[in-house]
């Protein structure tokens, strides 16, 4: 504001949202006619509103109005962020106050999957609550920069740090280098930020997802594999895979001591599947070691930089 303040706790109006989006996307701010009955060409935000509407980032109501002075709700904010950043992937819809049939449900799921939001500690999203200027800034920053996405992790999270590189040694002696990066679109398909794993023989992309029920690995335009269920308790079981033959997994140990070339962990969670394959997960590192039923190490954490 002109007095040098940001007023972070004030609600964001719909006009202000269009301005923020317009600046972010370098839209033409020249005042002009808009498609909305209640936003004249003389409105201070008419240029941004017109261009944001043309790009599909914002929409009006059925009666043709935009309501520029109304506050933006958190549910509406999710829709705006989903459109602006062209978010494609959705794994988990876990907030207790977001009905599956709500018009903003998929958008909220997508911004959660993209690590743009984690909701509130009571596992609610509060979609009808007005979004503040601070919250809107945080959402946009997280969509742009992995270092801010780290702010969305839960307490005692198993997610890796998105600003670091994780290298694993594989059973054949090669290494797999994993980085979180903005992957270019491929074959007309939207990609976006995700983990990339590059080894001597192949490379692939994957997502880490976590909510209050599970930690999972997802593959773009493909399946999702649950790796851990919460709360972490010895004896808890879960199934991995789809179809008629899922593989049963069980949490078989907690606070296990596991040696890797990177370091010795004393707080590893051990998971064993029905074939005897074991892997070990650590908070903040995800899987640090995997051992097949014959005792052969299939992967282990080599370095974190």
mmCIF file of C-alpha atoms in Angstrom, residues 28-297:
data_model
loop_
_atom_site.group_PDB
_atom_site.id
_atom_site.type_symbol
_atom_site.label_atom_id
_atom_site.label_comp_id
_atom_site.label_asym_id
_atom_site.label_seq_id
_atom_site.Cartn_x
_atom_site.Cartn_y
_atom_site.Cartn_z
ATOM 1 C CA UNK A 28 -1.103 -6.321 -20.444
ATOM 2 C CA UNK A 29 -2.385 -3.965 -17.722
ATOM 3 C CA UNK A 30 -3.668 -1.306 -20.144
ATOM 4 C CA UNK A 31 -7.184 -0.374 -19.084
ATOM 5 C CA UNK A 32 -9.754 -1.763 -21.507
ATOM 6 C CA UNK A 33 -13.228 -3.210 -21.839
ATOM 7 C CA UNK A 34 -13.831 -6.461 -19.975
ATOM 8 C CA UNK A 35 -16.367 -9.251 -20.484
ATOM 9 C CA UNK A 36 -17.960 -8.453 -17.113
ATOM 10 C CA UNK A 37 -20.907 -6.119 -16.595
ATOM 11 C CA UNK A 38 -19.593 -4.763 -13.288
ATOM 12 C CA UNK A 39 -16.024 -4.000 -14.450
ATOM 13 C CA UNK A 40 -15.886 -0.998 -16.741
ATOM 14 C CA UNK A 41 -12.927 -0.018 -18.890
ATOM 15 C CA UNK A 42 -12.220 2.754 -16.392
ATOM 16 C CA UNK A 43 -11.739 0.353 -13.475
ATOM 17 C CA UNK A 44 -8.137 0.476 -12.228
ATOM 18 C CA UNK A 45 -7.753 -3.319 -12.678
ATOM 19 C CA UNK A 46 -9.716 -3.653 -15.925
ATOM 20 C CA UNK A 47 -6.662 -4.510 -18.028
ATOM 21 C CA UNK A 48 -5.539 -7.314 -15.782
ATOM 22 C CA UNK A 49 -9.089 -8.572 -15.310
ATOM 23 C CA UNK A 50 -9.750 -8.624 -19.053
ATOM 24 C CA UNK A 51 -6.480 -10.379 -19.875
ATOM 25 C CA UNK A 52 -6.771 -12.890 -17.011
ATOM 26 C CA UNK A 53 -10.295 -13.740 -18.145
ATOM 27 C CA UNK A 54 -9.105 -14.169 -21.740
ATOM 28 C CA UNK A 55 -6.381 -16.553 -20.536
ATOM 29 C CA UNK A 56 -8.943 -18.559 -18.548
ATOM 30 C CA UNK A 57 -7.383 -17.798 -15.157
ATOM 31 C CA UNK A 58 -10.489 -16.146 -13.706
ATOM 32 C CA UNK A 59 -14.193 -16.493 -14.322
ATOM 33 C CA UNK A 60 -17.284 -14.485 -13.494
ATOM 34 C CA UNK A 61 -20.669 -15.509 -12.186
ATOM 35 C CA UNK A 62 -23.620 -16.749 -14.208
ATOM 36 C CA UNK A 63 -25.128 -13.269 -14.348
ATOM 37 C CA UNK A 64 -22.058 -11.900 -16.104
ATOM 38 C CA UNK A 65 -20.556 -10.092 -13.121
ATOM 39 C CA UNK A 66 -17.031 -10.427 -11.725
ATOM 40 C CA UNK A 67 -17.629 -8.857 -8.290
ATOM 41 C CA UNK A 68 -14.178 -7.191 -8.167
ATOM 42 C CA UNK A 69 -14.535 -5.963 -4.590
ATOM 43 C CA UNK A 70 -15.621 -9.295 -3.107
ATOM 44 C CA UNK A 71 -13.024 -11.298 -1.158
ATOM 45 C CA UNK A 72 -11.558 -14.463 -2.644
ATOM 46 C CA UNK A 73 -12.297 -17.635 -0.680
ATOM 47 C CA UNK A 74 -9.721 -20.366 -0.210
ATOM 48 C CA UNK A 75 -11.746 -22.654 -2.467
ATOM 49 C CA UNK A 76 -11.761 -20.023 -5.214
ATOM 50 C CA UNK A 77 -8.047 -19.450 -4.666
ATOM 51 C CA UNK A 78 -7.405 -23.150 -5.308
ATOM 52 C CA UNK A 79 -9.227 -22.889 -8.634
ATOM 53 C CA UNK A 80 -7.220 -19.813 -9.634
ATOM 54 C CA UNK A 81 -3.861 -21.391 -8.744
ATOM 55 C CA UNK A 82 -4.809 -24.609 -10.567
ATOM 56 C CA UNK A 83 -5.558 -22.631 -13.754
ATOM 57 C CA UNK A 84 -2.605 -20.234 -13.579
ATOM 58 C CA UNK A 85 -0.038 -22.990 -13.111
ATOM 59 C CA UNK A 86 -1.843 -25.551 -15.264
ATOM 60 C CA UNK A 87 -1.752 -28.204 -12.541
ATOM 61 C CA UNK A 88 -2.550 -31.651 -13.871
ATOM 62 C CA UNK A 89 -1.928 -34.256 -11.189
ATOM 63 C CA UNK A 90 -4.098 -35.275 -8.287
ATOM 64 C CA UNK A 91 -3.563 -38.145 -5.888
ATOM 65 C CA UNK A 92 -5.144 -37.545 -2.523
ATOM 66 C CA UNK A 93 -8.227 -35.737 -1.339
ATOM 67 C CA UNK A 94 -7.998 -35.928 2.384
ATOM 68 C CA UNK A 95 -9.390 -32.752 3.926
ATOM 69 C CA UNK A 96 -12.357 -33.491 6.153
ATOM 70 C CA UNK A 97 -14.275 -30.353 5.132
ATOM 71 C CA UNK A 98 -13.935 -30.716 1.341
ATOM 72 C CA UNK A 99 -16.782 -32.834 -0.097
ATOM 73 C CA UNK A 100 -15.803 -34.889 -3.122
ATOM 74 C CA UNK A 101 -18.595 -33.303 -5.184
ATOM 75 C CA UNK A 102 -17.673 -29.696 -4.324
ATOM 76 C CA UNK A 103 -16.807 -27.567 -7.366
ATOM 77 C CA UNK A 104 -13.404 -26.765 -5.880
ATOM 78 C CA UNK A 105 -12.591 -30.326 -4.719
ATOM 79 C CA UNK A 106 -10.343 -31.345 -7.617
ATOM 80 C CA UNK A 107 -8.497 -28.018 -7.588
ATOM 81 C CA UNK A 108 -7.768 -28.376 -3.867
ATOM 82 C CA UNK A 109 -6.529 -31.912 -4.444
ATOM 83 C CA UNK A 110 -4.230 -30.695 -7.199
ATOM 84 C CA UNK A 111 -2.666 -27.884 -5.184
ATOM 85 C CA UNK A 112 -2.174 -30.296 -2.293
ATOM 86 C CA UNK A 113 -0.523 -32.822 -4.615
ATOM 87 C CA UNK A 114 1.707 -30.028 -5.960
ATOM 88 C CA UNK A 115 2.838 -29.169 -2.390
ATOM 89 C CA UNK A 116 1.242 -25.743 -2.584
ATOM 90 C CA UNK A 117 -0.938 -26.303 0.486
ATOM 91 C CA UNK A 118 -1.074 -28.599 3.472
ATOM 92 C CA UNK A 119 -4.239 -27.224 5.029
ATOM 93 C CA UNK A 120 -4.657 -26.749 8.765
ATOM 94 C CA UNK A 121 -3.374 -28.985 11.591
ATOM 95 C CA UNK A 122 -6.886 -30.393 12.148
ATOM 96 C CA UNK A 123 -6.856 -31.759 8.559
ATOM 97 C CA UNK A 124 -9.267 -29.128 7.248
ATOM 98 C CA UNK A 125 -8.821 -26.771 4.311
ATOM 99 C CA UNK A 126 -11.574 -24.266 5.223
ATOM 100 C CA UNK A 127 -12.550 -23.602 1.583
ATOM 101 C CA UNK A 128 -15.199 -20.993 2.425
ATOM 102 C CA UNK A 129 -12.830 -18.901 4.514
ATOM 103 C CA UNK A 130 -11.461 -15.749 2.873
ATOM 104 C CA UNK A 131 -7.845 -15.999 1.741
ATOM 105 C CA UNK A 132 -5.512 -13.375 3.180
ATOM 106 C CA UNK A 133 -2.869 -11.429 1.307
ATOM 107 C CA UNK A 134 -0.143 -13.383 3.123
ATOM 108 C CA UNK A 135 -1.741 -16.714 2.235
ATOM 109 C CA UNK A 136 -2.163 -15.756 -1.408
ATOM 110 C CA UNK A 137 1.497 -14.720 -1.592
ATOM 111 C CA UNK A 138 2.533 -18.020 -0.001
ATOM 112 C CA UNK A 139 0.468 -20.058 -2.463
ATOM 113 C CA UNK A 140 1.979 -18.282 -5.462
ATOM 114 C CA UNK A 141 5.521 -18.583 -4.071
ATOM 115 C CA UNK A 142 5.135 -22.316 -3.467
ATOM 116 C CA UNK A 143 3.891 -22.857 -6.992
ATOM 117 C CA UNK A 144 7.029 -21.123 -8.298
ATOM 118 C CA UNK A 145 9.851 -22.273 -5.999
ATOM 119 C CA UNK A 146 10.593 -25.711 -4.499
ATOM 120 C CA UNK A 147 12.173 -24.149 -1.397
ATOM 121 C CA UNK A 148 8.763 -22.774 -0.452
ATOM 122 C CA UNK A 149 7.076 -26.111 -1.194
ATOM 123 C CA UNK A 150 9.085 -27.513 1.720
ATOM 124 C CA UNK A 151 6.925 -25.358 4.004
ATOM 125 C CA UNK A 152 3.908 -27.588 3.342
ATOM 126 C CA UNK A 153 5.286 -30.746 4.961
ATOM 127 C CA UNK A 154 3.496 -32.219 7.954
ATOM 128 C CA UNK A 155 5.113 -32.703 11.322
ATOM 129 C CA UNK A 156 7.293 -35.853 11.291
ATOM 130 C CA UNK A 157 7.060 -35.958 7.498
ATOM 131 C CA UNK A 158 8.900 -38.588 5.448
ATOM 132 C CA UNK A 159 9.119 -36.311 2.381
ATOM 133 C CA UNK A 160 12.556 -35.439 1.032
ATOM 134 C CA UNK A 161 13.903 -31.867 0.946
ATOM 135 C CA UNK A 162 13.033 -30.512 -2.504
ATOM 136 C CA UNK A 163 16.122 -28.276 -2.609
ATOM 137 C CA UNK A 164 18.593 -31.165 -2.232
ATOM 138 C CA UNK A 165 19.989 -33.890 -4.501
ATOM 139 C CA UNK A 166 19.672 -37.499 -3.286
ATOM 140 C CA UNK A 167 21.995 -40.097 -4.783
ATOM 141 C CA UNK A 168 21.452 -43.838 -4.316
ATOM 142 C CA UNK A 169 23.717 -46.773 -5.030
ATOM 143 C CA UNK A 170 21.916 -49.575 -6.871
ATOM 144 C CA UNK A 171 22.494 -53.319 -6.804
ATOM 145 C CA UNK A 172 24.327 -53.324 -10.154
ATOM 146 C CA UNK A 173 26.838 -50.777 -8.880
ATOM 147 C CA UNK A 174 25.371 -47.819 -10.752
ATOM 148 C CA UNK A 175 23.976 -44.710 -9.097
ATOM 149 C CA UNK A 176 20.590 -43.034 -9.279
ATOM 150 C CA UNK A 177 20.621 -39.245 -8.914
ATOM 151 C CA UNK A 178 17.291 -37.770 -7.777
ATOM 152 C CA UNK A 179 16.484 -34.075 -8.126
ATOM 153 C CA UNK A 180 13.259 -32.119 -7.765
ATOM 154 C CA UNK A 181 12.850 -29.990 -10.872
ATOM 155 C CA UNK A 182 10.439 -28.414 -13.337
ATOM 156 C CA UNK A 183 10.174 -31.063 -16.051
ATOM 157 C CA UNK A 184 9.402 -29.779 -19.576
ATOM 158 C CA UNK A 185 6.110 -30.817 -21.122
ATOM 159 C CA UNK A 186 6.373 -33.979 -23.183
ATOM 160 C CA UNK A 187 4.347 -35.204 -26.172
ATOM 161 C CA UNK A 188 1.677 -32.617 -25.481
ATOM 162 C CA UNK A 189 1.346 -33.690 -21.853
ATOM 163 C CA UNK A 190 1.790 -31.281 -18.965
ATOM 164 C CA UNK A 191 4.561 -32.277 -16.555
ATOM 165 C CA UNK A 192 5.668 -29.593 -14.073
ATOM 166 C CA UNK A 193 7.603 -29.957 -10.822
ATOM 167 C CA UNK A 194 8.455 -33.524 -9.858
ATOM 168 C CA UNK A 195 11.360 -35.728 -8.839
ATOM 169 C CA UNK A 196 13.601 -37.032 -11.615
ATOM 170 C CA UNK A 197 15.727 -40.146 -11.123
ATOM 171 C CA UNK A 198 18.657 -40.517 -13.521
ATOM 172 C CA UNK A 199 20.879 -43.619 -13.607
ATOM 173 C CA UNK A 200 23.188 -45.237 -16.164
ATOM 174 C CA UNK A 201 20.431 -47.263 -17.771
ATOM 175 C CA UNK A 202 17.304 -45.162 -17.504
ATOM 176 C CA UNK A 203 15.577 -42.097 -16.141
ATOM 177 C CA UNK A 204 12.063 -41.573 -14.888
ATOM 178 C CA UNK A 205 9.925 -39.068 -13.022
ATOM 179 C CA UNK A 206 7.891 -39.530 -9.885
ATOM 180 C CA UNK A 207 5.976 -37.635 -7.223
ATOM 181 C CA UNK A 208 6.128 -37.924 -3.468
ATOM 182 C CA UNK A 209 2.724 -37.534 -1.838
ATOM 183 C CA UNK A 210 1.799 -37.505 1.797
ATOM 184 C CA UNK A 211 -1.279 -36.788 3.838
ATOM 185 C CA UNK A 212 -2.483 -37.809 7.273
ATOM 186 C CA UNK A 213 -3.178 -41.358 6.056
ATOM 187 C CA UNK A 214 -0.355 -42.394 3.706
ATOM 188 C CA UNK A 215 2.997 -41.688 2.126
ATOM 189 C CA UNK A 216 2.955 -42.671 -1.546
ATOM 190 C CA UNK A 217 4.932 -42.518 -4.771
ATOM 191 C CA UNK A 218 3.054 -41.530 -7.914
ATOM 192 C CA UNK A 219 4.091 -41.718 -11.541
ATOM 193 C CA UNK A 220 2.847 -39.136 -14.062
ATOM 194 C CA UNK A 221 -0.181 -40.348 -16.034
ATOM 195 C CA UNK A 222 0.185 -43.741 -14.398
ATOM 196 C CA UNK A 223 -0.271 -45.470 -11.051
ATOM 197 C CA UNK A 224 0.392 -44.667 -7.413
ATOM 198 C CA UNK A 225 2.175 -46.929 -4.911
ATOM 199 C CA UNK A 226 1.567 -46.606 -1.181
ATOM 200 C CA UNK A 227 4.838 -46.972 0.738
ATOM 201 C CA UNK A 228 3.740 -46.229 4.295
ATOM 202 C CA UNK A 229 0.544 -45.742 6.279
ATOM 203 C CA UNK A 230 -0.027 -43.445 9.240
ATOM 204 C CA UNK A 231 0.118 -43.439 12.153
ATOM 205 C CA UNK A 232 3.259 -45.581 11.973
ATOM 206 C CA UNK A 233 2.692 -48.648 14.157
ATOM 207 C CA UNK A 234 4.333 -52.069 14.169
ATOM 208 C CA UNK A 235 1.979 -54.703 12.787
ATOM 209 C CA UNK A 236 -0.041 -52.317 10.637
ATOM 210 C CA UNK A 237 -0.652 -53.748 7.154
ATOM 211 C CA UNK A 238 -1.507 -52.251 3.772
ATOM 212 C CA UNK A 239 -1.753 -53.413 0.170
ATOM 213 C CA UNK A 240 0.166 -52.115 -2.831
ATOM 214 C CA UNK A 241 -0.938 -52.546 -6.425
ATOM 215 C CA UNK A 242 -4.190 -52.712 -8.306
ATOM 216 C CA UNK A 243 -6.247 -55.514 -9.761
ATOM 217 C CA UNK A 244 -6.837 -58.972 -8.334
ATOM 218 C CA UNK A 245 -3.372 -59.564 -6.904
ATOM 219 C CA UNK A 246 -2.173 -56.693 -4.678
ATOM 220 C CA UNK A 247 0.953 -57.214 -2.582
ATOM 221 C CA UNK A 248 0.528 -57.152 1.176
ATOM 222 C CA UNK A 249 2.953 -55.014 3.194
ATOM 223 C CA UNK A 250 3.475 -54.758 6.949
ATOM 224 C CA UNK A 251 5.294 -52.307 9.192
ATOM 225 C CA UNK A 252 7.687 -54.685 10.964
ATOM 226 C CA UNK A 253 9.859 -52.294 12.949
ATOM 227 C CA UNK A 254 10.343 -48.733 14.154
ATOM 228 C CA UNK A 255 13.424 -46.886 15.373
ATOM 229 C CA UNK A 256 15.633 -49.415 13.634
ATOM 230 C CA UNK A 257 19.363 -48.755 13.201
ATOM 231 C CA UNK A 258 20.301 -48.890 9.524
ATOM 232 C CA UNK A 259 23.708 -48.257 8.000
ATOM 233 C CA UNK A 260 24.024 -46.580 4.609
ATOM 234 C CA UNK A 261 27.047 -45.076 2.836
ATOM 235 C CA UNK A 262 25.600 -41.646 3.630
ATOM 236 C CA UNK A 263 25.148 -42.138 7.381
ATOM 237 C CA UNK A 264 23.829 -44.473 10.048
ATOM 238 C CA UNK A 265 20.179 -43.885 10.870
ATOM 239 C CA UNK A 266 18.771 -44.868 14.270
ATOM 240 C CA UNK A 267 15.129 -43.973 13.577
ATOM 241 C CA UNK A 268 14.284 -46.046 10.508
ATOM 242 C CA UNK A 269 10.865 -47.593 9.927
ATOM 243 C CA UNK A 270 11.051 -51.119 8.499
ATOM 244 C CA UNK A 271 8.439 -52.309 6.007
ATOM 245 C CA UNK A 272 8.321 -55.936 4.781
ATOM 246 C CA UNK A 273 6.178 -57.290 1.963
ATOM 247 C CA UNK A 274 4.726 -60.785 1.666
ATOM 248 C CA UNK A 275 7.738 -61.975 -0.351
ATOM 249 C CA UNK A 276 10.238 -60.876 2.286
ATOM 250 C CA UNK A 277 11.439 -57.741 0.502
ATOM 251 C CA UNK A 278 12.326 -55.089 3.082
ATOM 252 C CA UNK A 279 12.797 -51.362 2.847
ATOM 253 C CA UNK A 280 13.627 -48.737 5.415
ATOM 254 C CA UNK A 281 12.161 -45.246 5.599
ATOM 255 C CA UNK A 282 13.347 -42.273 7.640
ATOM 256 C CA UNK A 283 11.610 -38.988 8.371
ATOM 257 C CA UNK A 284 12.904 -36.323 5.988
ATOM 258 C CA UNK A 285 14.667 -38.883 3.756
ATOM 259 C CA UNK A 286 11.929 -41.256 2.497
ATOM 260 C CA UNK A 287 13.421 -44.677 1.611
ATOM 261 C CA UNK A 288 17.090 -44.967 2.590
ATOM 262 C CA UNK A 289 17.668 -48.677 1.959
ATOM 263 C CA UNK A 290 15.956 -51.640 0.259
ATOM 264 C CA UNK A 291 16.936 -55.314 0.603
ATOM 265 C CA UNK A 292 15.566 -58.247 -1.384
ATOM 266 C CA UNK A 293 14.529 -61.597 0.211
ATOM 267 C CA UNK A 294 18.030 -63.017 -0.412
ATOM 268 C CA UNK A 295 19.628 -60.225 1.576
ATOM 269 C CA UNK A 296 20.990 -58.363 -1.453
ATOM 270 C CA UNK A 297 20.889 -54.592 -1.122
#
